[in-house]
Amino acid sequence: MKSIDKFVLVLVASLALLLAGCGGGSSTTTPPAPPPPTAYEMALTAINAATTPAEAQKAYDDVKGQVTATEGEQLQQAIVNRTNALATMARQQVQQEDLMAATGAVDTSDLSTQELVDAARAAIAGLRQAIDDAVDVADTSMYQSTLDAAIAAVDEAQGGIDTATRRTEQMMGLSDASGMLQTALAALSGSTPTQAQLDDANAAVTALKEAIAAGADLTDAEKATYVREAANAAAPIDTAQMAFDDAMKAAQDKADMEMMAMAAKLYTAIGDGPLGGGRAAAIETATGDNEGKLRVTTATGATPTHLKVDKMAMVDPLHGWEGSQHTATVETGTNAGTYTAQMYANVGEPTPGAKFNSGADAPTLPGGGTAVVGIHYAGFALDDTTNAATIGSASGNAPNTASRISSPQFVHSAGTHTFKFPEDNPTGQSVIRFPGSSYWGVAGTYTCTPGTANACTVTKAADGYTLDGGAEWKFIPGDPNARVTAMPDSNYVVYGWWLYEPATGDAVVSAFADLRGTVDTATIAIAGLNGSATYKGGAAGKYTVRAGAVNDAGHFTADAELMANFENETVTGTINNFMGSDGMSRDWSVALGASVLADGGAITGDPDDSTDTGPQETTWTMGGTADSAGGQWSGNLRAVNASSGVPQVGTGTFHSTYGNIGRMVGAFGVNLEE
């Protein structure tokens, strides 16, 4: 039967029952019971009521054989839907619990400290994350409201804390700046301030004013004390500045007076005439204590004075020439006074040292002693039996003074040190030993056999040590083949200036150029040379300029250049790029007039006047304006090259004047420009 026919029959039956009821009577008819649920319906109900996926699956499995294929597919889909629903409900539960826990962790009841604010911010971050994670919770508005309220409370509290922090920092900044100012002001009182102290005080005032301006969170009342302090600092700083200015002016006035006195002294000391009058300086060549020293003669007939190198004074090299300062003080006699000189030398590399026991010829040692038989390069030869050699004895067969002696047990400043045997000499020693020492740069051991005094003495001398003449001294090298100290170059050319300041009377200034050793090993045949050559190097000397209230005096350094014309046998030169004693440049130059270049290398005489055999003149230019020729200059070309015949080095002295306001004297040293 078709389903529509069933529907019509059911409808007719229902109408008949309705009409029967309306027709009266007291009897009623019980409606038929609904049909029992099908297996499909019971399984579907059970699946939708299942609390676990397993229960849902079991509900299907129980009716699997009682349902159609279509109903089976529908029940399986229902299982999937129920499983998904159960998972969603589980997530909702977890997310709901997380939301509640995160909400409970947010506490904004006390946000009085930064630590509490930071803790609240951490809890807020947790609640925000819980809200973001609650994707299965339908409504999170309540939690969002809690979050928003907490954020507002924390931000407000943070603002208050930040303000309080800034206030504290600003007050500390004011206090620190105030302390620095008070310290700086205290340093200004009691004595003449320095420029650094004034700078510190002004910087402290500036720092305090900056701290006041930076106190934006402070009240005017809180800053008032510091504002007054900054304003009140002006008076003591101004007072200190005036004291400083007065002191500077006084110091400048004193310096001006001293410069005026020096300018006047050097004006007289240099003089306006040519160099000469017995003034001279040269390297001492005679053997003995003065060998190699600068010998200064201040005037005709004066006894020469030997100057020692001042090892504490640093003189910068000049165009590769080694600089040194030399001094002497004479207490009494006609030479009494102080001597100062600066010298520049083209010293070459030292000669490499030979082996200690090389057998080379022995040099004459400091002190003037003579070498004993068998003494070799280092001062002695080793004894084959004792492996030692005598370096000083009472018999006089070796020098008792040596500059090559070194031992940490010897005296190092001045005086005498005595070495003795141990008390009562219990071991019967006959020799005193000094290990950890050196002689001529070779490590080893000194021994001393005492004389009648039963002791050995070492006395600090001008050059090294003086050994006890009553004892026998020996040295045992640690390695007989060790190299001795290299021998310094003893063949070189020098130039420089010297100043003599007597105990009474006028000072004397002059310049010098000299050589040591065998620099000129061959005759310079100028007449046989052709072409020209240029020589460049440095110059140094003393100067004075007195132009009204302006005084300038001291020593100078400069560049020097010679131009030699071998065709007409003349030479000219220029001294320029002057640097004064204050280290500042001077707008000067000195022209060295054309002079005869004689055979042999001497520079002297006017090439245009055969009767003039004296030094040629100089011309001093100052500030672009040249003075008339005057003064003098002379020199020598030296150190001929054996193959070319051309001199390699030139030295000389010069004197120049500028009207009645300027005088200078100096010397130069130049090398051939290849």
XYZ file of C-alpha atoms in Angstrom:
674
model
C 0.000 0.000 0.000
C 1.208 3.394 -0.796
C 1.996 5.691 2.058
C -0.697 8.188 1.009
C -3.385 5.500 1.266
C -2.248 4.739 4.810
C -2.519 8.397 5.611
C -6.147 8.566 4.327
C -7.247 5.529 6.350
C -5.755 6.926 9.515
C -7.467 10.237 8.890
C -10.884 8.564 8.343
C -10.551 6.540 11.505
C -9.675 9.606 13.495
C -12.748 11.501 12.204
C -15.038 8.581 13.082
C -13.832 8.542 16.630
C -14.325 12.270 16.865
C -17.906 12.059 15.611
C -18.694 9.240 17.982
C -17.572 11.312 20.889
C -19.705 14.212 19.806
C -22.780 12.022 19.476
C -23.315 11.835 23.275
C -23.210 9.045 25.706
C -21.066 8.449 28.716
C -18.651 5.904 27.337
C -15.014 6.859 26.262
C -12.511 5.242 23.926
C -8.765 4.835 24.918
C -6.446 5.912 22.128
C -4.117 3.279 20.848
C -0.597 3.153 22.383
C 2.194 4.672 20.278
C 4.337 2.183 18.479
C 7.525 1.188 20.350
C 10.764 2.982 19.278
C 12.741 1.335 16.617
C 16.254 0.038 17.133
C 17.548 2.991 15.182
C 15.709 5.476 17.414
C 16.893 3.816 20.629
C 20.527 3.770 19.396
C 20.356 7.413 18.302
C 19.001 8.440 21.693
C 21.735 6.491 23.465
C 24.462 7.978 21.277
C 23.290 11.536 21.929
C 23.201 10.812 25.676
C 26.618 9.108 25.805
C 29.192 10.692 28.120
C 32.183 9.114 26.417
C 33.019 8.146 22.847
C 33.121 4.523 23.979
C 29.499 4.676 25.190
C 28.405 6.156 21.886
C 30.198 3.444 19.962
C 28.628 0.717 22.134
C 25.113 2.072 21.460
C 25.699 1.593 17.764
C 27.350 -1.767 18.144
C 24.283 -3.066 20.072
C 21.892 -2.460 17.107
C 24.284 -2.794 14.218
C 22.463 -5.879 12.911
C 18.964 -4.370 13.382
C 19.263 -1.231 11.298
C 19.421 -0.585 7.648
C 22.610 0.423 5.924
C 21.387 4.014 5.683
C 20.477 4.082 9.368
C 23.901 2.594 10.160
C 25.637 5.419 8.307
C 23.466 7.954 10.135
C 24.341 6.393 13.506
C 28.056 6.432 12.692
C 27.846 10.119 11.824
C 25.985 10.642 15.109
C 28.940 8.986 16.912
C 31.349 11.428 15.232
C 29.146 14.366 16.147
C 28.838 13.197 19.772
C 32.587 12.601 20.042
C 33.255 16.146 18.748
C 30.657 17.562 21.128
C 32.224 15.755 24.084
C 35.697 17.121 23.104
C 34.311 20.650 22.834
C 32.676 20.364 26.243
C 35.965 19.095 27.726
C 37.869 22.051 26.250
C 35.226 24.430 27.436
C 35.621 23.054 30.939
C 39.414 23.477 30.904
C 39.203 26.949 29.377
C 36.569 27.971 31.875
C 38.749 26.770 34.745
C 41.775 28.628 33.289
C 39.727 31.809 33.004
C 38.605 31.544 36.590
C 42.147 30.821 37.849
C 43.618 33.700 35.822
C 40.924 36.067 37.057
C 41.603 35.041 40.628
C 45.342 35.733 40.183
C 44.715 39.385 39.263
C 44.986 41.450 42.448
C 44.855 45.224 42.180
C 43.942 45.884 45.784
C 47.502 47.061 46.638
C 49.663 48.632 43.934
C 51.773 50.801 46.170
C 55.186 49.493 45.032
C 56.833 48.690 41.739
C 57.097 45.050 42.779
C 53.301 44.844 43.315
C 52.654 46.611 40.012
C 55.001 44.212 38.226
C 53.222 41.241 39.817
C 49.821 42.605 38.740
C 51.135 43.112 35.203
C 52.262 39.483 35.126
C 48.774 38.357 36.297
C 47.128 40.609 33.680
C 49.275 38.988 31.017
C 48.111 35.605 32.234
C 44.411 36.616 32.105
C 44.829 38.099 28.629
C 46.367 34.845 27.462
C 43.551 32.815 29.049
C 40.953 34.944 27.240
C 42.802 34.517 23.951
C 42.943 30.756 24.518
C 39.202 30.405 25.447
C 38.052 29.812 21.854
C 35.373 27.304 22.938
C 33.838 29.535 25.611
C 30.831 31.299 24.163
C 30.955 34.397 26.340
C 34.156 35.857 27.849
C 32.875 39.406 28.297
C 32.893 39.108 32.072
C 36.573 38.212 32.053
C 37.392 40.946 29.542
C 35.762 43.481 31.880
C 37.953 42.264 34.724
C 41.012 42.539 32.458
C 40.196 46.094 31.354
C 39.623 47.227 34.919
C 42.925 45.710 36.067
C 44.854 47.344 33.230
C 43.402 50.735 34.108
C 44.296 50.283 37.778
C 47.884 49.203 37.032
C 48.485 52.028 34.568
C 47.291 54.550 37.099
C 49.497 53.065 39.806
C 52.499 52.949 37.447
C 52.069 56.604 36.657
C 52.248 57.452 40.325
C 55.291 55.258 40.876
C 57.078 56.727 37.826
C 56.447 60.200 39.077
C 57.767 59.291 42.501
C 60.850 57.673 40.924
C 61.519 60.725 38.794
C 61.128 62.969 41.798
C 63.619 60.895 43.746
C 66.095 60.911 40.876
C 65.632 64.631 40.332
C 66.203 65.358 44.020
C 69.322 63.167 43.971
C 70.539 65.008 40.879
C 70.109 68.326 42.660
C 71.856 67.052 45.778
C 74.809 65.621 43.822
C 75.206 68.770 41.730
C 75.052 70.867 44.885
C 77.778 68.768 46.508
C 80.014 69.095 43.462
C 79.520 72.858 43.442
C 80.383 73.203 47.117
C 83.524 71.118 46.619
C 84.533 73.218 43.623
C 83.906 76.479 45.502
C 85.927 75.255 48.476
C 88.875 74.585 46.148
C 88.775 78.221 45.011
C 89.249 79.648 48.495
C 92.449 80.142 50.442
C 94.921 80.530 47.573
C 95.219 81.674 43.996
C 93.102 79.271 41.963
C 94.251 77.421 38.899
C 92.506 77.473 35.549
C 91.421 73.879 36.121
C 89.796 74.820 39.435
C 87.938 77.713 37.807
C 86.792 75.410 35.025
C 85.562 72.898 37.607
C 83.598 75.588 39.473
C 81.960 76.947 36.324
C 81.132 73.433 35.173
C 79.593 72.679 38.592
C 77.360 75.778 38.397
C 76.235 74.748 34.927
C 75.527 71.214 36.144
C 73.423 72.516 39.059
C 71.408 74.781 36.748
C 70.828 71.850 34.415
C 69.682 69.717 37.349
C 67.235 72.471 38.368
C 65.848 72.645 34.829
C 65.525 68.855 34.756
C 63.441 68.822 37.973
C 60.105 68.946 36.123
C 58.324 66.835 38.757
C 59.561 68.923 41.675
C 57.814 71.940 43.111
C 59.321 75.398 43.058
C 59.575 75.242 46.830
C 61.610 72.059 46.615
C 64.011 73.648 44.110
C 64.252 77.064 45.726
C 67.324 76.281 47.880
C 69.269 75.056 44.875
C 68.224 78.023 42.737
C 69.666 80.360 45.391
C 72.816 78.262 45.644
C 73.454 78.505 41.905
C 72.884 82.257 41.967
C 75.118 82.780 45.007
C 78.005 80.881 43.403
C 78.615 83.689 40.931
C 80.257 85.961 43.519
C 83.007 83.620 44.777
C 83.725 82.462 41.242
C 84.057 86.048 40.030
C 86.368 86.821 42.960
C 88.472 83.770 42.198
C 88.573 84.681 38.507
C 89.892 88.141 39.347
C 92.560 86.611 41.610
C 93.515 84.224 38.824
C 93.659 87.030 36.255
C 95.809 89.112 38.605
C 98.142 86.156 39.188
C 98.341 85.474 35.468
C 99.133 89.095 34.770
C 101.773 89.096 37.485
C 103.239 85.889 36.101
C 103.190 87.312 32.589
C 104.794 90.514 33.828
C 107.460 88.436 35.553
C 107.958 86.333 32.441
C 108.179 89.495 30.355
C 110.782 90.920 32.722
C 112.729 87.656 32.659
C 112.496 87.549 28.877
C 113.624 91.159 28.722
C 116.568 90.313 30.947
C 117.401 87.239 28.880
C 117.099 89.204 25.649
C 119.427 91.851 27.008
C 121.861 89.209 28.311
C 121.943 87.330 25.007
C 122.181 90.574 23.037
C 125.439 91.276 24.816
C 126.532 87.637 24.891
C 126.090 87.120 21.134
C 127.576 90.490 20.207
C 127.380 92.224 16.859
C 130.832 91.362 15.562
C 132.090 88.251 13.788
C 132.673 85.028 15.670
C 136.110 84.839 17.204
C 137.842 86.561 20.049
C 139.138 83.264 21.289
C 135.700 81.712 21.609
C 135.907 78.063 20.594
C 134.548 74.631 21.257
C 135.742 71.262 20.009
C 135.656 67.556 20.784
C 138.573 66.561 23.017
C 140.731 63.992 21.226
C 143.487 63.535 23.802
C 143.251 60.231 25.627
C 142.294 60.259 29.266
C 139.299 61.247 31.336
C 138.340 64.104 28.970
C 138.453 62.112 25.747
C 135.278 62.672 23.736
C 134.084 65.544 25.903
C 133.180 68.979 24.556
C 136.027 71.406 25.309
C 134.909 75.054 25.593
C 137.246 78.067 25.551
C 135.449 81.305 26.393
C 138.125 83.827 25.351
C 141.708 84.165 24.201
C 144.016 82.809 26.848
C 141.203 81.273 28.905
C 141.657 77.782 30.304
C 139.378 75.303 28.479
C 136.499 73.780 30.409
C 135.351 70.236 29.696
C 131.606 69.654 29.698
C 129.953 66.342 30.604
C 126.894 64.878 28.950
C 123.738 65.625 30.931
C 122.033 62.252 30.712
C 118.858 63.595 32.325
C 118.293 66.212 29.602
C 116.447 65.039 26.507
C 117.419 66.717 23.239
C 115.405 65.593 20.225
C 117.304 64.476 17.125
C 117.470 67.031 14.327
C 117.253 65.726 10.765
C 118.659 62.401 11.915
C 121.568 63.891 13.855
C 121.659 62.717 17.470
C 121.101 65.502 20.022
C 122.670 65.799 23.475
C 123.105 68.395 26.215
C 126.408 69.057 27.952
C 126.993 70.957 31.194
C 129.699 71.957 33.642
C 129.904 74.042 36.787
C 133.151 75.657 37.889
C 133.053 76.871 41.460
C 136.212 78.985 41.646
C 138.876 80.585 39.496
C 138.744 82.670 36.355
C 136.471 80.103 34.696
C 133.925 80.121 37.534
C 130.339 79.880 36.322
C 127.984 77.515 34.555
C 128.371 76.095 31.069
C 125.571 74.726 28.892
C 125.840 73.374 25.365
C 123.714 71.453 22.917
C 125.405 69.296 20.343
C 124.185 67.361 17.304
C 126.247 64.492 15.883
C 125.852 62.234 12.863
C 126.829 59.206 14.940
C 126.641 55.942 13.025
C 125.752 52.452 14.149
C 128.027 50.897 16.801
C 130.614 48.350 15.796
C 129.346 44.841 16.670
C 131.117 43.359 19.671
C 133.631 40.574 19.218
C 133.691 37.348 21.174
C 134.889 37.896 24.729
C 138.072 35.871 24.308
C 138.532 36.687 20.619
C 142.232 37.575 20.693
C 141.597 40.982 19.112
C 143.841 43.907 20.058
C 142.941 45.380 23.419
C 141.740 48.976 23.562
C 143.049 51.470 26.088
C 140.550 51.263 28.931
C 139.041 54.250 30.776
C 141.407 55.476 33.461
C 144.428 55.544 31.221
C 145.819 52.142 32.238
C 147.639 49.832 29.897
C 146.636 46.310 29.024
C 148.502 43.385 30.523
C 150.204 40.823 28.331
C 147.580 38.657 26.671
C 144.699 41.056 27.228
C 142.313 40.774 24.317
C 139.417 42.813 22.927
C 137.330 42.886 26.092
C 140.145 44.056 28.325
C 141.869 40.793 29.173
C 142.488 37.236 28.018
C 141.443 34.222 30.023
C 144.067 32.355 31.982
C 144.070 28.807 30.716
C 144.378 27.313 34.198
C 142.075 29.496 36.265
C 139.637 30.499 33.519
C 139.924 34.054 34.857
C 141.978 37.164 34.210
C 143.221 40.090 36.234
C 141.420 43.377 35.646
C 142.990 45.371 38.487
C 145.872 44.870 40.877
C 148.283 46.722 43.080
C 151.109 45.992 40.662
C 149.628 48.456 38.204
C 149.531 46.052 35.287
C 145.853 46.906 34.599
C 143.636 49.955 35.045
C 141.984 50.306 38.411
C 139.091 52.352 37.015
C 136.673 50.774 34.538
C 133.418 52.015 33.055
C 132.440 48.545 31.844
C 132.070 47.106 35.351
C 128.575 46.230 36.555
C 127.261 44.353 39.574
C 124.087 44.701 41.638
C 126.294 44.571 44.746
C 128.341 47.631 43.761
C 127.297 51.140 44.774
C 125.135 52.856 42.169
C 125.061 56.512 43.212
C 128.107 57.733 45.123
C 130.548 56.624 47.777
C 132.467 53.480 48.583
C 131.314 49.985 49.465
C 133.570 47.632 51.426
C 133.436 43.851 51.073
C 134.837 41.658 53.865
C 135.095 37.988 54.737
C 132.529 36.535 57.131
C 133.217 37.169 60.812
C 136.306 35.154 61.907
C 136.269 33.593 58.388
C 135.313 30.127 59.695
C 135.707 28.436 56.309
C 139.070 30.035 55.598
C 138.022 31.912 52.462
C 140.775 33.706 50.574
C 138.663 35.129 47.735
C 135.505 37.278 47.851
C 133.044 36.547 45.037
C 130.353 38.716 43.452
C 128.029 36.610 41.275
C 125.343 37.925 38.955
C 127.573 40.591 37.431
C 128.873 41.603 34.024
C 131.983 43.079 32.440
C 131.801 44.663 28.988
C 128.273 43.243 28.759
C 129.284 39.627 29.413
C 127.717 37.869 32.403
C 129.982 36.259 34.924
C 131.521 36.500 38.378
C 133.933 38.990 39.930
C 136.490 37.826 42.471
C 138.670 39.876 44.761
C 141.730 38.722 46.706
C 142.160 41.289 49.479
C 145.502 42.883 50.228
C 146.889 43.850 53.607
C 143.611 45.570 54.523
C 141.911 42.158 54.437
C 138.971 43.751 52.537
C 138.026 44.950 49.030
C 136.485 48.320 48.183
C 134.569 49.630 45.161
C 134.138 53.380 44.777
C 131.744 55.080 42.351
C 133.786 57.152 39.920
C 132.897 59.669 37.254
C 133.107 56.932 34.613
C 132.334 53.597 36.195
C 134.060 52.380 39.363
C 137.458 52.622 41.010
C 138.615 49.241 42.284
C 140.647 48.846 45.457
C 144.265 49.200 44.366
C 145.498 47.040 47.240
C 143.557 44.004 46.079
C 143.658 41.777 43.049
C 140.442 41.706 40.990
C 139.512 39.055 38.477
C 136.507 38.285 36.319
C 135.304 34.822 35.271
C 132.933 34.950 32.280
C 130.000 32.579 32.216
C 130.626 32.010 28.496
C 134.062 32.924 27.072
C 132.512 33.088 23.582
C 129.803 35.586 24.542
C 129.799 38.838 22.595
C 131.061 41.938 24.379
C 129.122 45.186 24.312
C 129.187 46.799 20.875
C 131.695 49.621 20.509
C 130.017 52.961 19.745
C 130.938 54.926 16.650
C 133.909 57.168 17.403
C 134.181 58.804 13.952
C 131.551 61.484 13.476
C 130.906 65.172 12.783
C 129.288 67.528 15.309
C 127.829 71.021 15.487
C 126.018 73.034 18.129
C 126.004 76.056 20.434
C 127.299 76.841 23.913
C 126.520 79.366 26.640
C 128.834 80.465 29.445
C 127.291 82.331 32.379
C 130.071 83.547 34.673
C 129.639 84.190 38.366
C 130.167 87.880 37.579
C 130.248 89.754 34.299
C 128.654 89.229 30.913
C 127.609 85.882 29.508
C 129.231 84.481 26.379
C 127.448 82.635 23.563
C 129.011 80.989 20.545
C 128.608 78.124 18.092
C 130.909 75.347 16.944
C 131.390 72.660 14.308
C 133.970 69.919 14.700
C 134.731 66.275 13.988
C 135.908 63.303 15.984
C 138.060 60.460 14.810
C 138.905 59.910 11.157
C 135.934 61.343 9.281
C 138.112 62.846 6.540
C 139.969 59.820 5.237
C 140.820 61.361 1.869
C 141.643 64.802 0.548
C 138.659 66.571 -0.985
C 139.700 67.715 -4.469
C 137.051 70.344 -5.195
C 138.958 71.541 -8.277
C 138.548 68.146 -9.868
C 134.744 67.982 -9.446
C 132.087 69.073 -11.931
C 128.376 69.813 -11.587
C 126.676 70.719 -8.343
C 125.359 69.160 -5.148
C 122.686 69.964 -2.583
C 123.099 69.323 1.131
C 120.229 69.388 3.626
C 120.017 69.076 7.387
C 119.450 71.121 10.521
C 120.715 74.145 12.397
C 120.623 75.219 16.052
C 121.739 78.202 18.059
C 120.814 81.143 20.264
C 118.887 84.278 19.306
C 117.577 87.531 20.741
C 115.108 90.063 19.360
C 114.382 93.358 21.148
C 111.772 95.426 19.323
C 110.393 98.017 21.722
C 108.253 96.292 24.331
C 108.538 92.984 22.484
C 111.349 90.734 23.666
C 112.061 87.262 22.357
C 115.139 85.244 23.214
C 116.328 81.691 23.713
C 117.567 78.832 21.587
C 116.287 77.842 18.147
C 116.285 74.947 15.743
C 115.890 75.322 11.987
C 116.379 73.672 8.603
C 119.648 74.174 6.755
C 120.516 73.816 3.081
C 123.769 74.289 1.162
C 124.070 74.458 -2.638
C 127.591 73.683 -3.868
C 128.588 74.654 -7.411
C 131.715 72.680 -8.257
C 132.042 74.388 -11.647
C 132.862 77.806 -10.186
C 133.847 76.424 -6.769
C 131.301 78.381 -4.719
C 128.649 77.498 -2.179
C 125.547 79.304 -0.907
C 123.073 78.369 1.792
C 119.814 79.094 3.567
C 118.684 78.664 7.176
C 114.875 78.718 7.445
C 111.825 77.196 9.144
C 112.950 78.533 12.515
C 111.393 77.193 15.713
C 111.829 79.372 18.809
C 112.457 78.304 22.391
C 108.687 78.250 22.982
C 108.227 75.611 20.287
C 106.487 78.069 17.951
C 107.620 78.880 14.430
C 109.268 82.184 13.546
C 108.851 83.958 10.228
C 112.591 84.216 9.677
C 115.210 83.059 7.226
C 118.950 83.648 6.983
C 120.691 83.661 3.611
C 124.290 82.461 3.609
C 126.020 84.558 0.975
C 128.005 83.004 -1.860
C 131.381 81.892 -0.538
C 134.517 80.354 -1.981
C 134.622 76.554 -1.819
C 138.324 75.951 -1.482
C 140.153 72.847 -2.561
C 140.027 70.631 0.492
C 136.410 71.599 1.298
C 136.813 74.789 3.357
C 134.021 77.363 2.947
C 135.435 80.850 3.442
C 135.915 84.124 1.575
C 134.157 86.345 -0.928
C 134.365 84.915 -4.483
C 134.096 88.441 -5.908
C 136.972 89.839 -3.844
C 140.233 87.939 -3.942
C 141.588 90.047 -1.113
C 138.735 88.996 1.207
C 139.746 85.691 2.706
C 137.525 85.913 5.752
C 134.045 84.452 6.284
C 131.257 85.552 3.979
C 128.282 87.606 5.217
C 124.693 86.613 6.024
C 121.319 88.315 5.475
C 118.511 87.962 8.025
C 114.938 88.262 6.719
C 112.218 88.822 9.310
C 108.508 88.955 8.428
C 109.367 89.157 4.717
C 111.707 92.125 5.134
C 115.423 91.540 4.686
C 118.069 93.456 6.618
C 121.327 94.495 5.040
C 124.080 91.905 4.804
C 126.268 91.482 7.842
C 127.499 88.895 10.289
C 129.450 85.964 8.916
C 129.362 82.274 8.099
C 131.903 79.607 7.318
C 132.231 75.860 7.288
C 133.584 72.752 5.621
C 132.467 70.018 3.306
C 133.765 66.727 4.690
C 133.765 62.939 4.354
C 134.576 62.510 0.662
C 133.104 59.522 -1.107
C 136.036 57.352 -2.208
C 134.511 56.482 -5.583
C 132.832 59.752 -6.630
C 135.118 62.199 -4.837
C 132.045 64.181 -3.713
C 131.901 65.303 -0.047
C 129.067 63.656 1.862
C 128.685 65.995 4.862
C 128.846 69.723 5.540
C 129.098 71.648 8.819
C 129.614 75.258 9.744
C 128.746 78.208 11.961
C 126.960 81.471 11.289
C 126.291 84.822 12.935
C 123.617 87.251 11.802
C 122.121 90.556 12.889
C 118.904 92.416 12.141
C 119.454 96.141 12.488
C 119.871 96.994 16.146
C 117.079 94.693 17.357
C 118.140 91.140 16.480
C 121.191 88.957 16.884
C 121.707 85.224 16.441
C 124.536 82.746 16.420
C 124.296 79.130 15.395
C 125.749 76.137 13.612
C 124.535 73.657 11.027
C 125.083 70.107 9.855
C 123.932 68.819 6.452
C 124.100 65.613 4.446
C 124.425 65.185 0.687
C 121.063 64.773 -1.044
C 121.398 61.757 -3.334
